[in-house]
Coordinates of C-alpha atoms in Angstrom, one line a residue:
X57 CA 5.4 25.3 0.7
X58 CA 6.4 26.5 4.3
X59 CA 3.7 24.6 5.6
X60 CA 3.8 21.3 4.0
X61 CA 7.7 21.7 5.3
X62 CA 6.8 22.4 8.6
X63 CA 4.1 19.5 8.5
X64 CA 7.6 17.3 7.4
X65 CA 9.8 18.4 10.0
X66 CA 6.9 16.9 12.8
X67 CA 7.6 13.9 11.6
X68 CA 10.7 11.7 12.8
X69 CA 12.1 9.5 10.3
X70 CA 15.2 8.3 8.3
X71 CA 17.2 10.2 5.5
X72 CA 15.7 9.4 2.2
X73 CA 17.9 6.2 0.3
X74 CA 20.1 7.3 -2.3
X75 CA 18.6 5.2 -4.8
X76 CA 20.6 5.2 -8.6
X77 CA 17.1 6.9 -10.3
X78 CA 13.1 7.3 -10.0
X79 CA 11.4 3.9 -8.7
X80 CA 8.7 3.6 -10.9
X81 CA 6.2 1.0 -11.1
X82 CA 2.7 1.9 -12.0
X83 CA 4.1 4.9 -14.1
X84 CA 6.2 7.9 -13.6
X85 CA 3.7 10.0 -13.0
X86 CA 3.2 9.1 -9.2
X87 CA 7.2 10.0 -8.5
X88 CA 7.7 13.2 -7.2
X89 CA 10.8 15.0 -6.3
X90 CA 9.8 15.7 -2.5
X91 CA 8.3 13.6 0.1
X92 CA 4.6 13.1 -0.8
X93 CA 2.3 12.4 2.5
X94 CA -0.9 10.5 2.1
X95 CA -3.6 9.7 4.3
X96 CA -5.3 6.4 3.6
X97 CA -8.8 6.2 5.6
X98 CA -10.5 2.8 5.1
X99 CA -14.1 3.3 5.6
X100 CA -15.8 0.3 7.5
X101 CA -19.4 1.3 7.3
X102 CA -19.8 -0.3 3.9
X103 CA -19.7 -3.9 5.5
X104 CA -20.8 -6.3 2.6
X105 CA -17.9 -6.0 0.2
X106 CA -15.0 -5.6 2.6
X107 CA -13.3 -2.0 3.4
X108 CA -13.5 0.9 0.9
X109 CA -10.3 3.1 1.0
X110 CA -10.1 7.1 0.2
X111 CA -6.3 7.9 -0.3
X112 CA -6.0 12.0 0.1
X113 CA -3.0 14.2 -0.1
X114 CA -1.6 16.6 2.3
X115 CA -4.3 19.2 1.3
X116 CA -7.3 16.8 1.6
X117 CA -8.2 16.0 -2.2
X118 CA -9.0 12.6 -2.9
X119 CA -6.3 11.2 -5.4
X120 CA -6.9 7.6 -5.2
X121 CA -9.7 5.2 -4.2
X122 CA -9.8 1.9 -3.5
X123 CA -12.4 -0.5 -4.5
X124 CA -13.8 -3.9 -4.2
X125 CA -16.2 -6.5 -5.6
X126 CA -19.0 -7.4 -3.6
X127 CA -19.1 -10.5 -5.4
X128 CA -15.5 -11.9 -4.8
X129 CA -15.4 -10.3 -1.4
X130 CA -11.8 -10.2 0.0
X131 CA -9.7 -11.3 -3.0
X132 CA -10.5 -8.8 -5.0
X133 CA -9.0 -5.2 -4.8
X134 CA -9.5 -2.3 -7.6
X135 CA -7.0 1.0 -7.7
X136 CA -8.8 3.8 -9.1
X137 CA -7.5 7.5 -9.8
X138 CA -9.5 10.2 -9.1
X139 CA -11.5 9.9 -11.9
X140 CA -12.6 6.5 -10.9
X141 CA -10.1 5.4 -13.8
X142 CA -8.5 1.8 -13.1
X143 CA -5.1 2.1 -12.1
X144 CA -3.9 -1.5 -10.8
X145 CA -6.1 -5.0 -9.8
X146 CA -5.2 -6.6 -6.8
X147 CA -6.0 -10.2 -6.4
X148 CA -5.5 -12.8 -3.9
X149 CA -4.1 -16.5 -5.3
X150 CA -6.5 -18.9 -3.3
X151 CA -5.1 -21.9 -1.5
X152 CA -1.8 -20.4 -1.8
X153 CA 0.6 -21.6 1.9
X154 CA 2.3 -17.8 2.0
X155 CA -1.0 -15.2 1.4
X156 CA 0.2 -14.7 -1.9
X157 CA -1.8 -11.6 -3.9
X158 CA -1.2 -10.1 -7.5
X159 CA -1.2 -7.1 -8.8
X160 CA -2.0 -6.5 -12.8
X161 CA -1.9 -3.5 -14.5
X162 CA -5.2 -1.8 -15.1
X163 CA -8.5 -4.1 -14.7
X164 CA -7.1 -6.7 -16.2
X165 CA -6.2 -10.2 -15.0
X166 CA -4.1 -11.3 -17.7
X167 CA -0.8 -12.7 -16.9
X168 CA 1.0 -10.9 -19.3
X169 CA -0.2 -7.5 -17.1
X170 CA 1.5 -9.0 -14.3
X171 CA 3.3 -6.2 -12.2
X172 CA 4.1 -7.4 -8.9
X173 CA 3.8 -10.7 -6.8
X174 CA 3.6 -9.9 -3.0
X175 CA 3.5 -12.6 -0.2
X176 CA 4.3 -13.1 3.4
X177 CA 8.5 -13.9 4.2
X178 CA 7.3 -16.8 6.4
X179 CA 4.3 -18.7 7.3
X180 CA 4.9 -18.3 11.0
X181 CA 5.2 -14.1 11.9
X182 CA 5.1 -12.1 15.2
X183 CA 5.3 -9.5 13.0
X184 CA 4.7 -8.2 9.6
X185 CA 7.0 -9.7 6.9
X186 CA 6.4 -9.2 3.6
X187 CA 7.9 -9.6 0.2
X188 CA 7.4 -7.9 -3.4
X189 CA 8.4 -9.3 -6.4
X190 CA 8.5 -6.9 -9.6
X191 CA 6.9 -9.6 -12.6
X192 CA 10.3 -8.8 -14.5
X193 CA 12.0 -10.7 -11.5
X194 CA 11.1 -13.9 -12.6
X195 CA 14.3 -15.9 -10.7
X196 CA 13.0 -14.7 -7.2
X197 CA 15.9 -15.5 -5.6
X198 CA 15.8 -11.7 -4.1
X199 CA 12.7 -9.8 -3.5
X200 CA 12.6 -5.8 -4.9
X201 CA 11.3 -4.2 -1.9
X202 CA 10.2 -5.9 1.6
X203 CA 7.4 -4.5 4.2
X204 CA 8.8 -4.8 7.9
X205 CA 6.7 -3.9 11.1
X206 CA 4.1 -3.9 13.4
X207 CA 0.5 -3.5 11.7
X208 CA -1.0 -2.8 15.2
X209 CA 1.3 -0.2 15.8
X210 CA 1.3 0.9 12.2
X211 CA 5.0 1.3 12.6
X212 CA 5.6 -0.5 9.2
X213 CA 8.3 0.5 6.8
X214 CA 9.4 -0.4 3.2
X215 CA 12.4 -1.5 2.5
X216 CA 14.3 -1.4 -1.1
X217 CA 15.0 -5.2 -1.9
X218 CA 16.7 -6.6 0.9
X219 CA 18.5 -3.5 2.1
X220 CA 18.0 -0.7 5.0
X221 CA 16.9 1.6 2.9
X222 CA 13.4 2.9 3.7
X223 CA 11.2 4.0 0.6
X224 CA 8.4 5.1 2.4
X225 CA 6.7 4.2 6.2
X226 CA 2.9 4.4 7.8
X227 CA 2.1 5.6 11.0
X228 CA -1.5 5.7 12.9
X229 CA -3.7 8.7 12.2
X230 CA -6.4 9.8 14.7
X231 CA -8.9 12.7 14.6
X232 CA -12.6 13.1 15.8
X233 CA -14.0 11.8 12.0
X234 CA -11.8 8.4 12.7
X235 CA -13.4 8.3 16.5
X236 CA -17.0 9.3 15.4
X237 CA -17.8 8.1 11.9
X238 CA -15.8 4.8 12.7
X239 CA -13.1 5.5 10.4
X240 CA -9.5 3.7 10.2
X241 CA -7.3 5.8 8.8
X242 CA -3.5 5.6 8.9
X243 CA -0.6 8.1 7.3
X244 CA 2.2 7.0 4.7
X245 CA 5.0 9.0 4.1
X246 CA 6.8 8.2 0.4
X247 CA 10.5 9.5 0.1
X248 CA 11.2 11.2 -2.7
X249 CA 11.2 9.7 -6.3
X250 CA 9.3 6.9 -5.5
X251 CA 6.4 5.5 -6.6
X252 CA 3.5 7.0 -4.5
X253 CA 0.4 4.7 -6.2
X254 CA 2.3 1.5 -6.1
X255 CA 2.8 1.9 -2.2
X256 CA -0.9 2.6 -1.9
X257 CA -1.3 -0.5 -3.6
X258 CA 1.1 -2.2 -1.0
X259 CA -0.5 -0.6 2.0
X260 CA -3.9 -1.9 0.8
X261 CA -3.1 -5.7 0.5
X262 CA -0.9 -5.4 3.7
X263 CA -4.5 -3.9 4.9
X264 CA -6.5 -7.4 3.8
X265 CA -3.4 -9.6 5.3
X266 CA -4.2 -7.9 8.6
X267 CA -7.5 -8.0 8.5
X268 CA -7.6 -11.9 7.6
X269 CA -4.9 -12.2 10.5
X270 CA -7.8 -11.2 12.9
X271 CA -10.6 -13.1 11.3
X272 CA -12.3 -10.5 9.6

């Protein structure tokens, strides 16, 4: 415990929010009491099917993966636990003006396993804008959380609705694997009680925005 404080106090950022409870989204399980550090390392060797991810915790086990299809390339994204159980579906709405993607509970594409919309704020962005809209929002006149920053400088935060108060940020990783195996891997720091797999799920269709931003 010392150590994982330690590894905290390196790490400049704002107080946690003071939130009225838990922010739970894909299930209460992934809240945790204390800030929860992930790295997210997005493996670009396996080419054909787009990016596979590898989410670990502070001590290096593998707690979520990140899958796609090779058949649907891009618009398809699958959040698996560690047991390569399905967790959340991620799926891009084609000819959509904002970049809108989906997310539905399990593997499932059903509507009525709808649990977030995200999409860009504007069409026209210098730098990353994003919305999130819970599925029991259905007026969307406010979003529930927003993503704000620069994905070069993976200096983006998330916001709670349309407030200042940060639920959890990323910030670039390097080490000699990311250098030599060709690796991209990035950190995200969650505050506590909130959420830790739905923000993977975030930080991995922010990923595919980015990467269609450059024309991969």
């Amino acid at each position: 415990m010392a150590y994982y404080q330690s590894q905290l106090q390196l790490m400049p950022a704002p107080a946690a929010p003071t939130l009225p409870g838990p922010i739970t989204v894909l299930g209460p399980q992934y809240c945790a009491p204390y800030p929860v550090d992930l790295t997210i390392v997005s493996n670009k060797v396996f080419g054909v099917g787009g990016d596979n991810f590898a989410v670990k915790d502070i001590n290096g086990n593998v707690i979520f993966k990140v899958k796609s299809s090779l058949m649907t390339l891009r618009d398809h994204r699958l959040l698996l636990d560690a047991a390569g159980n399905p967790i959340v579906t991620l799926r891009r709405k084609l000819m959509t003006a904002h970049d809108r993607w989906q997310a539905f509970r399990g593997d499932s594409k059903d509507p009525t396993d709808l649990i977030f919309t995200l999409k860009r704020s504007s069409l026209i962005q210098l730098k990353t804008k994003l919305d999130v809209f819970l599925a029991s929002n259905t007026n969307g006149d406010t979003c529930d959380f927003k993503i704000k920053g620069s994905w070069v400088a993976r200096s983006c935060a998330i916001y709670a609705g349309d407030s200042n108060s940060i639920v959890a940020q990323m910030h670039q990783k390097h080490n000699v694997q990311s250098v030599l195996l060709g690796k991209d891997s990035f950190m995200v720091t969650v505050y506590p009680n909130i959420d830790y797999a739905f923000i993977v799920a975030l930080m991995v269709v922010l990923n595919e925005i980015n990467e269609d931003d450059n024309g991969k």
